[in-house]
Amino acid sequence: MSDWHASNSGDWTPIGGRMLAGHGGGVGPYAASYVIDLEPGPVLNGSVSAEIRLTSRRATGAGLICRANKDWTFVAFYTTPHDPAADTTVARLSVFQEGMLTAVAQLDEPVLLDRGYNRFTLEFYSGQVRGEIRAGERTYEITASCAHVPFPGYTGLIKFYGAGVLARSWATERTRIPFVTADARRKEGQMFEYDVFLCHASQTAKEVEGIAKLLADRGISYWLDKEQITFGDRVSEKIEEGLRGSHYVLPCISKHISGSGWTRAEYGGILNAELSGDSTRIVIPLLLTDSEPADIPLLFRDKLWVSSTNKVEFDRFIDFLLSN
């Protein structure tokens, strides 16, 4: 666990580099244990998200933390049971300061978690914090003012009562702009989980991973197959979920794109809908290194494209994504 620090290293185990497991252990009256991601470094304003599964539904709890240090100081968004015999849990925002717990906000509505993975998101900007859980068809949201920990810190996971936890699709992003609540997005008619969907040929995976990191550093959320699809997943279903949840679809143009059936399938449906007058999702060609406009498929060669190697142009593209 070279990129992670655990409050008790025996409570957490990485699985294959793409999944984190928590099991047993914990300290204090809540039998709590946490682990922080050291790789992105301390983050002041940003978000952390993961798909979390509790391996036992009763008397357990888990969630995300931000602005954390190694000495039990952090902001936490999590669910725990109100009644050990109930199927529902309670969503809370709390602050741990040197191990002392201060409750900040609690969601009035009970949270019913799926038996599989539930997507947790924790956004933090200045003194505002927002937590969101997507459990099946339901979305739960809680926001609060939280000026208790005003300094940068790490992001991570927390669990309670010796819970067994699996976490995957881990993502930490920095941002320079305030987050938008789900209510505000609904009013604007936008309910996108990701800003962009990156589709690419397998030969360009390494370069596209670098572009994804640049996007994340600028506060742009993205869907990328390597991070969202794991063993046992139905690939076509995961891709469809990603496309439905993304505002812009970015076919990463290279010499290999014409021979990639998956890539054509990913952008094809969205492009056909756009050509039919549906502007909900938009295809924007992204030219990779050593590619040229002639490599863009004929169907959208007349669309305005962006080059990943032109820094000025790419910065303008980032500004466009942040403002739309």
XYZ file of C-alpha atoms in Angstrom:
324
model
C 0.000 0.000 0.000
C 2.778 2.421 -0.945
C 0.320 5.153 -2.042
C -1.976 4.742 0.976
C -1.699 5.370 4.697
C -4.046 3.517 7.047
C -4.890 4.327 10.658
C -4.312 0.614 11.199
C -2.582 -1.087 8.286
C -4.086 -4.447 9.228
C -7.588 -3.128 8.511
C -7.032 -2.373 4.805
C -5.735 -4.357 1.823
C -5.305 -3.358 -1.852
C -6.615 -5.881 -4.394
C -4.923 -5.906 -7.785
C -4.170 -2.185 -7.748
C -7.759 -1.275 -8.690
C -9.734 -2.146 -5.560
C -9.368 -1.543 -1.831
C -10.760 -3.841 0.857
C -11.437 -2.956 4.486
C -12.012 -5.697 7.022
C -12.464 -5.813 10.794
C -10.525 -3.731 13.259
C -11.289 -0.157 14.236
C -10.800 1.903 17.398
C -12.932 3.932 19.798
C -16.656 3.733 20.518
C -17.462 3.494 16.776
C -14.755 0.910 15.957
C -13.630 3.319 13.224
C -10.731 2.939 10.810
C -9.656 5.063 7.853
C -7.203 5.064 4.971
C -5.933 8.059 2.949
C -4.676 8.296 -0.632
C -1.199 9.875 -0.677
C -0.731 9.880 -4.468
C -2.615 13.122 -5.374
C -1.116 14.987 -2.423
C -3.056 17.346 -0.131
C -6.194 18.866 -1.705
C -7.926 22.037 -0.462
C -10.870 22.268 -2.891
C -12.078 19.332 -4.947
C -13.957 16.057 -4.824
C -13.456 12.388 -4.079
C -15.662 9.569 -5.333
C -15.748 5.795 -5.226
C -18.059 2.852 -5.676
C -18.468 1.323 -2.216
C -19.945 -2.001 -1.214
C -20.629 -3.100 2.356
C -20.163 -6.849 2.604
C -22.584 -6.954 5.544
C -25.734 -4.800 5.636
C -26.336 -4.654 9.366
C -24.484 -2.746 12.094
C -21.910 -1.435 9.616
C -21.033 1.910 8.092
C -18.638 3.449 5.578
C -17.992 6.525 3.452
C -15.448 9.062 2.224
C -13.177 11.603 3.883
C -11.389 14.759 2.736
C -8.888 17.301 4.116
C -7.443 14.479 6.175
C -4.112 14.147 7.944
C -2.524 11.102 9.548
C -3.683 12.030 13.055
C -7.469 11.579 12.963
C -8.406 15.009 11.640
C -10.690 15.088 8.589
C -14.177 15.795 7.217
C -16.280 12.658 6.677
C -19.381 11.799 4.646
C -20.764 8.376 5.439
C -23.767 6.222 6.268
C -24.267 4.292 9.490
C -27.295 2.390 10.801
C -29.760 4.211 13.057
C -31.145 0.881 14.232
C -28.926 -2.226 13.967
C -32.005 -4.271 13.007
C -33.082 -1.964 10.169
C -32.216 -2.194 6.465
C -31.842 1.585 6.123
C -28.920 3.770 7.132
C -28.435 7.434 7.992
C -26.230 9.746 5.905
C -24.115 12.194 7.887
C -21.449 14.847 7.479
C -19.124 14.987 10.478
C -15.727 16.319 11.473
C -13.045 14.370 13.278
C -10.491 16.636 14.936
C -7.708 14.662 16.575
C -10.202 11.852 17.017
C -13.013 13.917 18.538
C -16.255 13.613 16.544
C -18.399 16.680 15.776
C -21.649 16.110 13.852
C -22.279 18.765 11.176
C -25.401 17.619 9.306
C -27.671 14.602 8.943
C -30.000 13.714 6.081
C -33.623 13.481 7.247
C -34.480 10.857 4.640
C -33.280 7.304 5.428
C -30.795 5.849 2.936
C -31.409 2.384 1.503
C -28.148 1.117 0.065
C -28.029 -1.437 -2.746
C -26.614 -4.847 -1.926
C -23.984 -4.269 -4.588
C -21.881 -1.153 -5.181
C -23.185 2.334 -4.343
C -21.494 5.443 -5.723
C -20.388 7.891 -3.015
C -19.197 11.420 -3.874
C -17.825 14.034 -1.464
C -17.272 17.585 -2.781
C -15.595 20.312 -0.769
C -14.957 23.937 -1.644
C -13.992 26.615 0.875
C -16.416 26.200 3.811
C -19.040 24.250 1.851
C -19.311 20.464 1.722
C -21.653 18.249 -0.296
C -22.155 14.491 -0.100
C -24.046 12.363 -2.604
C -24.960 8.675 -2.758
C -26.313 6.970 -5.862
C -27.946 3.706 -4.845
C -29.703 2.047 -7.766
C -32.287 4.494 -9.115
C -32.124 6.728 -6.026
C -29.876 9.719 -5.388
C -29.382 11.078 -1.874
C -27.739 14.467 -1.268
C -26.673 16.423 1.790
C -24.950 19.827 1.915
C -23.630 21.849 4.832
C -21.364 24.700 5.850
C -18.235 23.209 7.374
C -15.385 25.569 8.187
C -13.885 23.263 10.814
C -10.932 22.055 8.692
C -9.902 24.978 6.443
C -6.535 23.573 5.349
C -5.562 21.118 2.576
C -5.518 17.409 3.314
C -5.731 13.967 1.772
C -8.810 12.112 0.559
C -9.711 8.609 1.632
C -12.172 6.050 2.979
C -13.604 5.447 6.444
C -15.468 2.496 7.926
C -17.201 1.856 11.243
C -18.030 -1.045 13.565
C -15.411 -3.303 12.009
C -17.283 -3.230 8.711
C -16.247 -5.240 5.692
C -15.899 -2.827 2.760
C -14.930 -3.053 -0.919
C -14.133 0.142 -2.851
C -13.402 0.572 -6.558
C -13.402 3.291 -9.276
C -11.534 5.600 -6.915
C -11.090 9.201 -8.138
C -9.806 12.402 -6.543
C -10.100 15.707 -8.394
C -9.026 19.268 -7.663
C -11.170 22.250 -8.595
C -10.947 26.030 -8.695
C -14.690 26.624 -8.917
C -17.528 25.979 -6.428
C -19.475 22.762 -6.839
C -23.070 22.748 -8.075
C -25.763 20.986 -6.039
C -28.005 18.326 -7.559
C -31.027 20.655 -7.211
C -29.263 23.343 -9.240
C -28.283 20.821 -11.924
C -31.867 19.587 -12.141
C -33.115 23.153 -12.618
C -30.621 23.615 -15.442
C -31.664 20.297 -16.982
C -28.190 18.795 -16.435
C -27.737 15.584 -14.480
C -24.369 14.401 -15.756
C -22.064 12.413 -13.521
C -19.097 12.996 -15.844
C -18.054 16.004 -17.895
C -16.457 13.872 -20.620
C -16.410 10.276 -21.858
C -13.001 9.273 -23.250
C -13.174 6.619 -25.984
C -9.929 5.429 -27.554
C -8.175 2.577 -29.304
C -6.270 0.185 -27.034
C -2.947 1.200 -28.614
C -3.289 4.745 -27.219
C -4.324 3.794 -23.670
C -1.188 5.236 -22.037
C -1.501 8.614 -23.755
C -5.212 8.857 -22.935
C -4.511 8.071 -19.265
C -2.156 11.079 -19.251
C -4.896 13.278 -20.742
C -7.341 12.013 -18.101
C -4.927 13.101 -15.372
C -4.632 16.577 -16.940
C -8.426 16.843 -17.005
C -8.717 15.769 -13.364
C -6.066 18.288 -12.287
C -8.226 21.042 -13.799
C -11.429 19.847 -12.124
C -12.930 18.006 -15.130
C -14.628 14.684 -14.324
C -14.231 11.885 -16.848
C -15.227 8.299 -17.679
C -12.362 6.015 -18.731
C -12.732 2.289 -19.324
C -9.626 1.294 -17.355
C -10.949 2.994 -14.217
C -14.633 2.130 -14.556
C -14.638 -1.479 -15.804
C -13.307 -4.306 -13.682
C -13.365 -8.110 -13.694
C -16.867 -9.554 -13.835
C -18.502 -6.380 -15.174
C -20.675 -6.521 -18.277
C -18.588 -4.333 -20.561
C -21.398 -3.109 -22.815
C -23.580 -2.186 -19.821
C -20.763 -0.245 -18.140
C -20.039 1.642 -21.370
C -23.716 2.519 -21.772
C -23.857 3.781 -18.174
C -20.817 5.948 -18.851
C -22.263 7.373 -22.065
C -25.601 8.160 -20.411
C -23.830 9.898 -17.556
C -21.459 12.030 -19.680
C -22.068 15.467 -21.211
C -19.378 15.352 -23.916
C -18.028 12.315 -25.780
C -14.388 12.650 -26.824
C -13.242 10.170 -29.484
C -9.454 10.219 -29.079
C -8.251 10.378 -32.685
C -5.220 8.323 -33.683
C -4.042 6.230 -36.613
C -5.709 3.240 -34.930
C -9.238 4.601 -34.479
C -10.632 3.290 -37.774
C -9.795 -0.273 -36.730
C -11.319 -0.034 -33.266
C -14.853 -1.449 -33.265
C -15.471 -0.577 -29.610
C -14.493 3.053 -30.182
C -16.861 3.394 -33.156
C -19.665 1.813 -31.126
C -19.074 4.262 -28.250
C -19.257 7.483 -30.208
C -21.530 6.259 -33.005
C -24.815 6.230 -31.129
C -24.250 9.661 -29.590
C -23.221 11.099 -32.959
C -26.333 9.713 -34.655
C -28.545 11.241 -31.959
C -26.758 14.580 -32.313
C -27.190 14.578 -36.097
C -30.903 13.926 -35.504
C -31.212 17.090 -33.452
C -30.530 15.810 -29.915
C -27.974 18.185 -28.366
C -28.060 16.638 -24.864
C -24.673 15.001 -25.459
C -22.094 16.259 -27.936
C -19.201 14.551 -29.723
C -15.925 16.529 -29.827
C -12.951 14.922 -31.637
C -9.702 15.062 -29.639
C -6.543 14.660 -31.727
C -3.734 12.729 -30.054
C 0.008 12.901 -30.694
C 1.028 12.062 -34.274
C -2.565 12.288 -35.508
C -3.925 14.778 -38.031
C -7.336 16.018 -39.207
C -7.338 13.456 -42.033
C -7.538 10.706 -39.363
C -10.916 12.003 -38.132
C -13.766 9.717 -39.301
C -15.781 11.208 -42.164
C -19.039 11.397 -40.190
C -17.759 14.202 -37.970
C -14.873 15.647 -39.947
C -16.788 18.943 -40.185
C -17.004 19.261 -36.384
C -14.656 21.622 -34.555
C -11.947 19.455 -33.031
C -9.295 20.070 -30.372
C -5.645 19.058 -30.309
C -4.210 17.548 -27.132
C -0.708 18.744 -28.076
C -1.571 22.424 -28.616
C -1.379 23.823 -25.063
C -3.119 27.117 -25.814
C -5.948 25.379 -27.659
C -6.275 22.670 -25.004
C -6.449 25.307 -22.224
C -9.278 27.046 -24.107
C -11.022 23.690 -24.363
C -10.708 23.188 -20.582
C -12.217 26.647 -20.012
C -15.084 25.683 -22.323
C -15.780 22.502 -20.342
C -15.684 24.359 -17.019
C -18.163 26.967 -18.225
C -20.629 24.525 -19.836
